[in-house]
mmCIF file of C-alpha atoms in Angstrom:
data_model
loop_
_atom_site.group_PDB
_atom_site.id
_atom_site.type_symbol
_atom_site.label_atom_id
_atom_site.label_comp_id
_atom_site.label_asym_id
_atom_site.label_seq_id
_atom_site.Cartn_x
_atom_site.Cartn_y
_atom_site.Cartn_z
ATOM 1 C CA MET L 1 87.001 90.997 140.017
ATOM 2 C CA PRO L 2 89.694 92.420 137.735
ATOM 3 C CA GLU L 3 92.462 90.118 136.600
ATOM 4 C CA ARG L 4 96.010 91.392 137.014
ATOM 5 C CA PRO L 5 98.362 90.108 134.305
ATOM 6 C CA ALA L 6 101.947 91.323 134.377
ATOM 7 C CA ALA L 7 101.923 92.751 130.846
ATOM 8 C CA LEU L 8 99.026 93.363 128.491
ATOM 9 C CA ILE L 9 99.354 94.320 124.840
ATOM 10 C CA VAL L 10 96.182 95.566 123.155
ATOM 11 C CA GLY L 11 96.352 95.029 119.407
ATOM 12 C CA ALA L 12 98.019 92.170 117.541
ATOM 13 C CA GLY L 13 99.461 94.015 114.566
ATOM 14 C CA PRO L 14 103.205 94.311 113.887
ATOM 15 C CA ALA L 15 103.796 96.837 116.705
ATOM 16 C CA GLY L 16 101.897 94.811 119.284
ATOM 17 C CA LEU L 17 103.482 91.502 118.327
ATOM 18 C CA MET L 18 106.959 93.054 118.407
ATOM 19 C CA ALA L 19 106.276 94.448 121.893
ATOM 20 C CA ALA L 20 105.189 90.977 123.012
ATOM 21 C CA GLU L 21 108.367 89.492 121.549
ATOM 22 C CA GLU L 22 110.531 91.863 123.592
ATOM 23 C CA LEU L 23 108.691 91.000 126.806
ATOM 24 C CA ALA L 24 109.069 87.290 126.045
ATOM 25 C CA ARG L 25 112.756 87.817 125.321
ATOM 26 C CA ALA L 26 113.072 89.314 128.806
ATOM 27 C CA GLY L 27 111.418 86.226 130.297
ATOM 28 C CA LEU L 28 108.230 88.084 131.229
ATOM 29 C CA PRO L 29 104.697 86.752 130.677
ATOM 30 C CA ALA L 30 102.671 88.775 128.206
ATOM 31 C CA THR L 31 99.049 88.623 127.081
ATOM 32 C CA VAL L 32 98.016 90.013 123.688
ATOM 33 C CA ALA L 33 94.361 91.002 123.259
ATOM 34 C CA GLU L 34 93.087 91.279 119.688
ATOM 35 C CA ALA L 35 89.554 92.358 118.725
ATOM 36 C CA LYS L 36 89.469 90.394 115.472
ATOM 37 C CA PRO L 37 89.236 86.595 115.107
ATOM 38 C CA SER L 38 92.788 86.518 113.730
ATOM 39 C CA VAL L 39 95.907 88.642 114.089
ATOM 40 C CA ALA L 40 97.819 91.055 111.864
ATOM 41 C CA ARG L 41 95.100 91.410 109.256
ATOM 42 C CA LYS L 42 96.489 94.619 107.791
ATOM 43 C CA LEU L 43 99.923 92.994 107.478
ATOM 44 C CA LEU L 44 98.381 90.074 105.608
ATOM 45 C CA MET L 45 96.497 92.444 103.326
ATOM 46 C CA ALA L 46 99.704 94.345 102.558
ATOM 47 C CA GLY L 47 101.379 91.054 101.713
ATOM 48 C CA LYS L 48 98.872 90.245 98.983
ATOM 49 C CA SER L 49 100.722 92.533 96.583
ATOM 50 C CA GLY L 50 104.172 91.701 97.980
ATOM 51 C CA LEU L 51 105.184 92.330 101.586
ATOM 52 C CA ASN L 52 107.513 95.332 101.556
ATOM 53 C CA LEU L 53 109.356 94.865 104.856
ATOM 54 C CA THR L 54 111.706 97.826 104.732
ATOM 55 C CA LYS L 55 113.918 99.865 102.432
ATOM 56 C CA SER L 56 117.644 99.418 102.189
ATOM 57 C CA GLU L 57 119.115 102.900 102.124
ATOM 58 C CA ASP L 58 121.350 105.271 104.045
ATOM 59 C CA PRO L 59 120.063 105.671 107.647
ATOM 60 C CA ALA L 60 119.882 109.463 107.355
ATOM 61 C CA ALA L 61 117.813 109.231 104.165
ATOM 62 C CA PHE L 62 115.586 106.615 105.775
ATOM 63 C CA ARG L 63 114.908 108.808 108.811
ATOM 64 C CA ALA L 64 114.241 111.852 106.626
ATOM 65 C CA ALA L 65 111.166 110.140 105.179
ATOM 66 C CA PHE L 66 109.427 110.688 108.521
ATOM 67 C CA THR L 67 109.654 114.515 108.177
ATOM 68 C CA GLU L 68 108.566 116.252 111.418
ATOM 69 C CA ALA L 69 108.591 113.022 113.440
ATOM 70 C CA ALA L 70 112.139 112.133 112.372
ATOM 71 C CA PRO L 71 113.925 113.687 115.402
ATOM 72 C CA TRP L 72 111.977 111.807 118.069
ATOM 73 C CA LEU L 73 111.690 108.579 116.076
ATOM 74 C CA ALA L 74 115.420 108.618 115.280
ATOM 75 C CA PRO L 75 116.600 106.635 118.351
ATOM 76 C CA MET L 76 114.035 103.916 117.639
ATOM 77 C CA LEU L 77 114.839 103.727 113.936
ATOM 78 C CA ASP L 78 118.573 103.719 114.661
ATOM 79 C CA ALA L 79 118.093 100.827 117.092
ATOM 80 C CA PHE L 80 115.854 98.853 114.734
ATOM 81 C CA GLY L 81 116.171 100.140 111.199
ATOM 82 C CA PRO L 82 116.384 98.464 107.795
ATOM 83 C CA GLU L 83 119.397 96.268 108.579
ATOM 84 C CA GLU L 84 117.898 95.076 111.868
ATOM 85 C CA VAL L 85 114.513 94.370 110.273
ATOM 86 C CA GLN L 86 116.207 92.195 107.670
ATOM 87 C CA ALA L 87 118.184 90.324 110.310
ATOM 88 C CA TRP L 88 115.002 89.799 112.321
ATOM 89 C CA ALA L 89 113.154 88.375 109.300
ATOM 90 C CA ARG L 90 116.054 86.080 108.472
ATOM 91 C CA GLY L 91 115.949 84.935 112.089
ATOM 92 C CA LEU L 92 112.432 83.732 111.292
ATOM 93 C CA ARG L 93 113.953 81.766 108.388
ATOM 94 C CA GLN L 94 112.607 84.087 105.734
ATOM 95 C CA GLU L 95 114.741 84.533 102.636
ATOM 96 C CA LEU L 96 114.797 88.130 101.397
ATOM 97 C CA PHE L 97 115.650 90.026 98.249
ATOM 98 C CA THR L 98 116.180 93.710 97.527
ATOM 99 C CA GLY L 99 114.546 95.262 94.470
ATOM 100 C CA SER L 100 116.054 97.840 92.148
ATOM 101 C CA THR L 101 114.593 100.718 94.197
ATOM 102 C CA GLY L 102 115.978 99.405 97.484
ATOM 103 C CA ARG L 103 112.726 97.911 98.704
ATOM 104 C CA VAL L 104 113.180 94.675 100.636
ATOM 105 C CA PHE L 105 110.748 91.749 100.276
ATOM 106 C CA PRO L 106 110.547 88.152 101.456
ATOM 107 C CA THR L 107 111.337 85.822 98.579
ATOM 108 C CA ALA L 108 107.918 84.247 99.181
ATOM 109 C CA MET L 109 106.454 87.777 98.734
ATOM 110 C CA LYS L 110 103.488 86.977 100.994
ATOM 111 C CA ALA L 111 103.204 87.872 104.690
ATOM 112 C CA SER L 112 101.685 84.576 105.817
ATOM 113 C CA PRO L 113 104.909 82.471 106.031
ATOM 114 C CA LEU L 114 106.636 85.149 108.108
ATOM 115 C CA LEU L 115 103.588 85.591 110.353
ATOM 116 C CA ARG L 116 103.270 81.851 110.988
ATOM 117 C CA ALA L 117 106.917 81.606 111.988
ATOM 118 C CA TRP L 118 106.592 84.695 114.178
ATOM 119 C CA LEU L 119 103.505 83.435 116.010
ATOM 120 C CA ALA L 120 105.200 80.078 116.627
ATOM 121 C CA ARG L 121 108.182 81.821 118.189
ATOM 122 C CA LEU L 122 105.926 83.968 120.364
ATOM 123 C CA ALA L 123 104.047 80.890 121.567
ATOM 124 C CA GLU L 124 107.336 79.206 122.444
ATOM 125 C CA GLY L 125 108.266 82.324 124.415
ATOM 126 C CA GLY L 126 105.140 82.077 126.545
ATOM 127 C CA VAL L 127 103.063 84.817 124.899
ATOM 128 C CA THR L 128 99.314 84.294 125.398
ATOM 129 C CA LEU L 129 97.127 85.400 122.515
ATOM 130 C CA ARG L 130 93.455 86.227 123.079
ATOM 131 C CA THR L 131 91.407 86.843 119.924
ATOM 132 C CA ARG L 132 87.898 88.341 119.834
ATOM 133 C CA TRP L 133 88.851 90.392 122.885
ATOM 134 C CA ARG L 134 87.619 93.864 122.026
ATOM 135 C CA TRP L 135 88.830 96.694 124.214
ATOM 136 C CA THR L 136 85.923 99.006 125.079
ATOM 137 C CA GLY L 137 87.669 101.618 127.244
ATOM 138 C CA PHE L 138 88.736 102.220 130.812
ATOM 139 C CA ASP L 139 86.881 101.404 134.013
ATOM 140 C CA SER L 140 88.783 103.409 136.637
ATOM 141 C CA ASP L 141 92.239 101.771 136.682
ATOM 142 C CA ALA L 142 91.093 98.716 134.726
ATOM 143 C CA LEU L 143 90.756 98.072 131.011
ATOM 144 C CA ARG L 144 87.361 96.766 129.982
ATOM 145 C CA PHE L 145 86.982 94.058 127.318
ATOM 146 C CA ASP L 146 84.136 92.347 125.522
ATOM 147 C CA THR L 147 85.182 88.713 125.114
ATOM 148 C CA PRO L 148 83.552 85.466 123.934
ATOM 149 C CA GLY L 149 83.147 84.612 127.607
ATOM 150 C CA GLY L 150 81.505 87.907 128.499
ATOM 151 C CA PRO L 151 82.826 91.232 129.866
ATOM 152 C CA ARG L 152 86.270 91.171 131.490
ATOM 153 C CA LEU L 153 88.255 93.710 133.502
ATOM 154 C CA LEU L 154 92.069 93.651 133.493
ATOM 155 C CA THR L 155 94.447 95.732 135.626
ATOM 156 C CA PRO L 156 97.874 94.856 134.228
ATOM 157 C CA GLU L 157 101.094 96.091 135.769
ATOM 158 C CA VAL L 158 102.082 97.471 132.375
ATOM 159 C CA THR L 159 99.973 98.027 129.263
ATOM 160 C CA ILE L 160 101.102 98.577 125.678
ATOM 161 C CA LEU L 161 98.506 99.993 123.311
ATOM 162 C CA ALA L 162 99.150 99.142 119.667
ATOM 163 C CA LEU L 163 95.753 99.858 118.174
ATOM 164 C CA GLY L 164 96.641 101.312 114.781
ATOM 165 C CA GLY L 165 95.280 104.486 113.259
ATOM 166 C CA ALA L 166 91.913 104.915 111.569
ATOM 167 C CA SER L 167 92.454 103.493 108.077
ATOM 168 C CA TRP L 168 91.043 100.163 106.908
ATOM 169 C CA PRO L 169 88.655 99.827 109.875
ATOM 170 C CA ARG L 170 87.373 96.477 108.638
ATOM 171 C CA LEU L 171 90.843 95.096 109.334
ATOM 172 C CA GLY L 172 90.832 96.401 112.890
ATOM 173 C CA SER L 173 92.247 99.953 112.852
ATOM 174 C CA ASP L 174 89.121 101.996 113.494
ATOM 175 C CA GLY L 175 90.400 104.777 115.771
ATOM 176 C CA ALA L 176 87.681 104.031 118.348
ATOM 177 C CA TRP L 177 90.268 104.395 121.102
ATOM 178 C CA ALA L 178 90.781 108.138 120.579
ATOM 179 C CA PRO L 179 87.964 109.425 122.846
ATOM 180 C CA TRP L 180 88.870 106.913 125.569
ATOM 181 C CA LEU L 181 92.417 108.236 125.755
ATOM 182 C CA ALA L 182 91.221 111.824 125.504
ATOM 183 C CA ALA L 183 89.020 111.218 128.557
ATOM 184 C CA GLN L 184 92.176 110.125 130.402
ATOM 185 C CA GLY L 185 93.863 113.438 129.646
ATOM 186 C CA VAL L 186 95.853 112.182 126.640
ATOM 187 C CA PRO L 187 95.792 114.684 123.742
ATOM 188 C CA VAL L 188 94.932 113.083 120.394
ATOM 189 C CA SER L 189 95.580 114.843 117.084
ATOM 190 C CA PRO L 190 92.736 114.499 114.535
ATOM 191 C CA PHE L 191 93.099 111.651 112.081
ATOM 192 C CA ARG L 192 93.833 112.544 108.455
ATOM 193 C CA PRO L 193 94.411 110.320 105.439
ATOM 194 C CA ALA L 194 98.011 109.505 104.496
ATOM 195 C CA ASN L 195 99.128 107.538 101.449
ATOM 196 C CA ALA L 196 95.682 107.998 99.953
ATOM 197 C CA GLY L 197 94.349 107.980 96.427
ATOM 198 C CA LEU L 198 92.624 110.904 94.714
ATOM 199 C CA ALA L 199 88.933 111.007 93.819
ATOM 200 C CA VAL L 200 88.277 112.087 90.220
ATOM 201 C CA ASP L 201 84.932 112.618 88.493
ATOM 202 C CA TRP L 202 85.920 111.193 85.116
ATOM 203 C CA SER L 203 84.212 111.894 81.837
ATOM 204 C CA PRO L 204 82.865 108.770 80.071
ATOM 205 C CA HIS L 205 85.592 108.636 77.403
ATOM 206 C CA ILE L 206 88.311 107.605 79.845
ATOM 207 C CA ALA L 207 86.560 104.455 81.081
ATOM 208 C CA ARG L 208 88.445 102.292 78.578
ATOM 209 C CA GLN L 209 91.674 103.202 80.377
ATOM 210 C CA PHE L 210 90.565 102.118 83.860
ATOM 211 C CA GLY L 211 93.213 99.823 85.314
ATOM 212 C CA SER L 212 95.959 101.234 83.096
ATOM 213 C CA PRO L 213 99.238 102.209 84.755
ATOM 214 C CA VAL L 214 100.560 105.682 84.038
ATOM 215 C CA LYS L 215 104.328 105.731 83.555
ATOM 216 C CA GLY L 216 106.821 108.344 82.429
ATOM 217 C CA THR L 217 105.332 111.408 84.124
ATOM 218 C CA ARG L 218 106.385 113.806 86.860
ATOM 219 C CA LEU L 219 103.743 114.872 89.362
ATOM 220 C CA THR L 220 104.039 118.086 91.360
ATOM 221 C CA ALA L 221 101.997 119.329 94.317
ATOM 222 C CA GLY L 222 103.265 122.354 96.212
ATOM 223 C CA ASP L 223 106.975 121.961 96.867
ATOM 224 C CA THR L 224 106.908 118.193 96.314
ATOM 225 C CA ALA L 225 107.595 116.509 92.982
ATOM 226 C CA THR L 226 107.817 112.820 92.247
ATOM 227 C CA ARG L 227 108.326 110.463 89.344
ATOM 228 C CA GLY L 228 106.691 107.109 89.680
ATOM 229 C CA GLU L 229 103.841 104.914 88.605
ATOM 230 C CA TYR L 230 100.155 105.325 89.377
ATOM 231 C CA VAL L 231 96.924 103.849 88.054
ATOM 232 C CA LEU L 232 93.793 105.215 86.416
ATOM 233 C CA SER L 233 90.939 103.650 88.362
ATOM 234 C CA GLU L 234 87.193 104.040 88.254
ATOM 235 C CA ARG L 235 87.399 105.980 91.524
ATOM 236 C CA GLY L 236 90.315 108.210 90.554
ATOM 237 C CA LEU L 237 94.111 108.051 90.726
ATOM 238 C CA GLU L 238 95.920 105.554 92.934
ATOM 239 C CA GLY L 239 99.479 104.376 93.410
ATOM 240 C CA GLY L 240 102.832 105.228 94.906
ATOM 241 C CA ALA L 241 103.395 108.466 93.001
ATOM 242 C CA ILE L 242 100.042 109.815 94.192
ATOM 243 C CA TYR L 243 100.576 108.604 97.765
ATOM 244 C CA ALA L 244 103.888 110.458 97.974
ATOM 245 C CA LEU L 245 102.004 113.734 97.446
ATOM 246 C CA THR L 246 99.226 113.123 99.984
ATOM 247 C CA ARG L 247 100.528 115.613 102.525
ATOM 248 C CA ALA L 248 100.700 118.487 100.004
ATOM 249 C CA LEU L 249 97.352 117.574 98.460
ATOM 250 C CA ARG L 250 95.786 117.324 101.898
ATOM 251 C CA ASP L 251 96.919 120.886 102.544
ATOM 252 C CA GLY L 252 95.246 122.105 99.358
ATOM 253 C CA ALA L 253 98.192 122.287 96.922
ATOM 254 C CA PRO L 254 97.192 122.034 93.228
ATOM 255 C CA LEU L 255 98.354 118.975 91.296
ATOM 256 C CA THR L 256 100.061 119.161 87.906
ATOM 257 C CA ALA L 257 101.507 116.474 85.669
ATOM 258 C CA ASP L 258 104.449 116.765 83.301
ATOM 259 C CA LEU L 259 103.589 114.208 80.631
ATOM 260 C CA ALA L 260 107.027 114.427 78.981
ATOM 261 C CA PRO L 261 109.525 115.054 81.802
ATOM 262 C CA ASP L 262 112.557 114.062 79.722
ATOM 263 C CA LEU L 263 111.957 116.794 77.142
ATOM 264 C CA SER L 264 112.263 120.553 77.637
ATOM 265 C CA ALA L 265 109.366 122.796 76.631
ATOM 266 C CA ASP L 266 111.377 124.007 73.617
ATOM 267 C CA ALA L 267 112.185 120.478 72.467
ATOM 268 C CA LEU L 268 108.551 119.542 72.915
ATOM 269 C CA ALA L 269 107.397 122.548 70.873
ATOM 270 C CA ALA L 270 109.862 121.661 68.120
ATOM 271 C CA ARG L 271 108.468 118.142 67.841
ATOM 272 C CA LEU L 272 104.908 119.414 67.811
ATOM 273 C CA ALA L 273 105.799 121.832 65.012
ATOM 274 C CA ARG L 274 106.723 118.994 62.649
ATOM 275 C CA PRO L 275 104.335 118.641 59.702
ATOM 276 C CA ARG L 276 101.606 116.176 60.506
ATOM 277 C CA GLY L 277 99.978 115.866 57.101
ATOM 278 C CA LYS L 278 96.579 114.212 57.310
ATOM 279 C CA ALA L 279 97.226 112.726 60.748
ATOM 280 C CA SER L 280 94.816 113.671 63.503
ATOM 281 C CA LEU L 281 96.139 115.678 66.432
ATOM 282 C CA THR L 282 95.852 112.591 68.646
ATOM 283 C CA ASN L 283 97.985 110.524 66.261
ATOM 284 C CA HIS L 284 100.429 113.386 65.875
ATOM 285 C CA LEU L 285 100.839 113.586 69.654
ATOM 286 C CA ARG L 286 101.223 109.851 69.924
ATOM 287 C CA LYS L 287 103.858 109.604 67.216
ATOM 288 C CA SER L 288 105.849 112.776 67.736
ATOM 289 C CA LEU L 289 105.934 112.615 71.544
ATOM 290 C CA ARG L 290 105.516 108.865 71.973
ATOM 291 C CA LEU L 291 102.639 109.388 74.362
ATOM 292 C CA ASP L 292 101.025 106.111 75.333
ATOM 293 C CA PRO L 293 97.223 105.745 75.629
ATOM 294 C CA ALA L 294 97.162 106.444 79.369
ATOM 295 C CA ARG L 295 99.041 109.746 79.077
ATOM 296 C CA LEU L 296 97.004 110.728 76.035
ATOM 297 C CA ALA L 297 93.831 110.023 78.012
ATOM 298 C CA LEU L 298 95.026 112.323 80.804
ATOM 299 C CA LEU L 299 95.827 115.074 78.303
ATOM 300 C CA MET L 300 92.409 114.829 76.679
ATOM 301 C CA GLU L 301 90.653 114.669 80.055
ATOM 302 C CA PHE L 302 92.329 117.661 81.650
ATOM 303 C CA GLY L 303 93.840 119.620 78.745
ATOM 304 C CA ARG L 304 90.960 120.264 76.345
ATOM 305 C CA PRO L 305 90.339 122.415 74.509
ATOM 306 C CA LEU L 306 93.920 121.897 73.413
ATOM 307 C CA PRO L 307 95.795 125.058 72.394
ATOM 308 C CA GLU L 308 98.273 125.159 69.522
ATOM 309 C CA GLY L 309 101.983 125.814 69.210
ATOM 310 C CA PRO L 310 104.122 126.557 72.273
ATOM 311 C CA ALA L 311 100.992 126.817 74.456
ATOM 312 C CA LEU L 312 100.302 123.118 73.837
ATOM 313 C CA ALA L 313 103.856 122.239 74.835
ATOM 314 C CA ALA L 314 103.414 124.271 78.020
ATOM 315 C CA ARG L 315 100.190 122.446 78.829
ATOM 316 C CA ILE L 316 101.807 119.058 78.337
ATOM 317 C CA LYS L 317 104.641 120.126 80.668
ATOM 318 C CA ALA L 318 102.243 121.337 83.392
ATOM 319 C CA LEU L 319 98.866 119.683 82.946
ATOM 320 C CA PRO L 320 96.471 120.710 85.746
ATOM 321 C CA ILE L 321 94.837 117.610 87.269
ATOM 322 C CA ARG L 322 91.346 118.401 88.483
ATOM 323 C CA HIS L 323 90.171 116.194 91.324
ATOM 324 C CA ALA L 324 87.642 115.976 94.139
ATOM 325 C CA GLY L 325 90.149 115.603 96.950
ATOM 326 C CA LEU L 326 91.611 112.606 98.729
ATOM 327 C CA ARG L 327 89.747 109.341 98.975
ATOM 328 C CA PRO L 328 88.021 108.761 102.357
ATOM 329 C CA LEU L 329 90.072 108.114 105.477
ATOM 330 C CA ALA L 330 88.867 104.513 105.689
ATOM 331 C CA GLU L 331 90.461 103.810 102.280
ATOM 332 C CA ALA L 332 93.857 105.352 103.058
ATOM 333 C CA ILE L 333 96.843 103.047 103.461
ATOM 334 C CA SER L 334 97.775 104.844 106.667
ATOM 335 C CA THR L 335 96.784 107.863 108.731
ATOM 336 C CA ALA L 336 98.369 110.984 110.109
ATOM 337 C CA GLY L 337 97.226 112.081 113.547
ATOM 338 C CA GLY L 338 96.921 110.112 116.762
ATOM 339 C CA VAL L 339 98.909 110.343 119.994
ATOM 340 C CA PRO L 340 101.401 113.217 119.611
ATOM 341 C CA HIS L 341 105.001 113.120 120.783
ATOM 342 C CA ALA L 342 104.256 115.673 123.515
ATOM 343 C CA ALA L 343 101.931 113.167 125.208
ATOM 344 C CA LEU L 344 104.754 110.609 125.542
ATOM 345 C CA ASP L 345 107.971 110.330 127.472
ATOM 346 C CA ASP L 346 111.185 109.019 125.930
ATOM 347 C CA ASP L 347 110.024 105.420 126.532
ATOM 348 C CA LEU L 348 106.723 105.983 124.654
ATOM 349 C CA MET L 349 104.863 105.904 127.980
ATOM 350 C CA LEU L 350 101.768 108.100 128.235
ATOM 351 C CA ARG L 351 102.516 111.008 130.543
ATOM 352 C CA ALA L 352 98.880 111.083 131.652
ATOM 353 C CA ARG L 353 98.789 107.371 132.479
ATOM 354 C CA PRO L 354 102.038 105.948 133.917
ATOM 355 C CA GLY L 355 102.594 102.310 133.074
ATOM 356 C CA THR L 356 100.721 102.582 129.764
ATOM 357 C CA TYR L 357 102.704 102.785 126.520
ATOM 358 C CA ALA L 358 101.681 103.434 122.923
ATOM 359 C CA ALA L 359 103.296 102.171 119.730
ATOM 360 C CA GLY L 360 102.786 101.791 116.007
ATOM 361 C CA GLU L 361 100.403 103.729 113.778
ATOM 362 C CA MET L 362 98.381 105.102 116.690
ATOM 363 C CA LEU L 363 101.268 107.528 117.219
ATOM 364 C CA ASP L 364 101.189 110.806 115.305
ATOM 365 C CA TRP L 365 103.727 110.231 112.542
ATOM 366 C CA GLU L 366 103.448 109.558 108.842
ATOM 367 C CA ALA L 367 105.739 108.265 106.147
ATOM 368 C CA PRO L 368 105.452 107.188 102.516
ATOM 369 C CA THR L 369 104.945 103.628 101.407
ATOM 370 C CA GLY L 370 108.038 101.664 100.498
ATOM 371 C CA GLY L 371 108.930 99.874 103.748
ATOM 372 C CA TYR L 372 108.938 102.906 106.034
ATOM 373 C CA LEU L 373 105.553 102.247 107.620
ATOM 374 C CA LEU L 374 106.202 98.659 108.643
ATOM 375 C CA THR L 375 109.723 99.385 109.882
ATOM 376 C CA ALA L 376 108.488 102.193 112.140
ATOM 377 C CA CYS L 377 105.713 100.015 113.538
ATOM 378 C CA LEU L 378 108.221 97.292 114.393
ATOM 379 C CA ALA L 379 110.731 99.784 115.802
ATOM 380 C CA THR L 380 108.235 101.575 118.062
ATOM 381 C CA GLY L 381 106.722 98.290 119.231
ATOM 382 C CA ARG L 382 110.175 97.021 120.125
ATOM 383 C CA TRP L 383 111.005 100.274 121.937
ATOM 384 C CA ALA L 384 107.805 100.204 124.011
ATOM 385 C CA GLY L 385 108.196 96.488 124.761
ATOM 386 C CA ARG L 386 111.719 96.964 126.068
ATOM 387 C CA ALA L 387 110.664 99.944 128.188
ATOM 388 C CA ALA L 388 107.755 97.966 129.654
ATOM 389 C CA ALA L 389 110.105 95.073 130.460
ATOM 390 C CA ARG L 390 112.455 97.427 132.302
ATOM 391 C CA ARG L 391 109.551 98.780 134.335
ATOM 392 C CA LEU L 392 108.425 95.301 135.296
ATOM 393 C CA GLN L 393 111.960 94.310 136.255
ATOM 394 C CA GLY L 394 112.168 97.179 138.509
#
């Protein structure tokens, strides 16, 4: 026979755990079902290189990073934005610092101390955590689970789905839920990679530069331009500057690199016109333009045969980057697509299934890296948790 818990959260990532915290804060029992043996695996992975909690900037600028989704996400981000995220983390006794670009990190840098403190607080609040409970779809009004104790059916009074998108499936976000919701009459936008690297079929000569950061360039794709760091990897180009252009690249915009963004084309041509004596062209470029090995490697990879005179300056200012498209969806940091705004009411409840809410990356929004992703997951989880608590209370 189906069990009937008061509140069920499916997915124990940041959005799901925040929803559970809001139900516990309201004094309501909540059960969290997680398919993996442990919780918040993607959060822990993100914390390996420094857990970027949020970004300290003007609220309007913060919201603008969410582009088309900004209007409907605005109330949630206003209620739980960068300042509130920092206060929440400090409430878990995590010391924070803000970097030069406004990004906010725990002083410990890792996610594990924050997660341990968070799970302890949830346990104190009466939240029940069930790991290795894999949701396998609906059975009439019930949700069906494969568990260590065998199949289980649950018919909660309220359900919050926080299942993630379709990136990094080995960490739990595999998008398997999409056809189950579609069968319930919930429209689901196709998944697409967001914050993804570029695949490049390199020539052999560039292998010595694999792992090198590329600094001091401006990348342009379509109407979007960015200055930032990225890395030459065996698989292609990866890093924040590339991720910021994913949307334009996904839509087919060509990619160009300005290898000397602080110099005009005329100034560049003047430097190149200096006598070079017996120096090779490579040494002349390195000395006259102060191009480091990584930028020189890009120029030789994508710019040859190199022209002479002003044409060379023009190529350095707008070097076409040939690539084989975005890396696969499973390798993207996040995904676009999922449950669209039109399928939800103002409380993030599914219009096709009253009493069931959705939160986090399974919603159809995208944002760049830099603290935006995690903040929105927390904010939408909090919003759905509060709405579910109000429904339970009557």
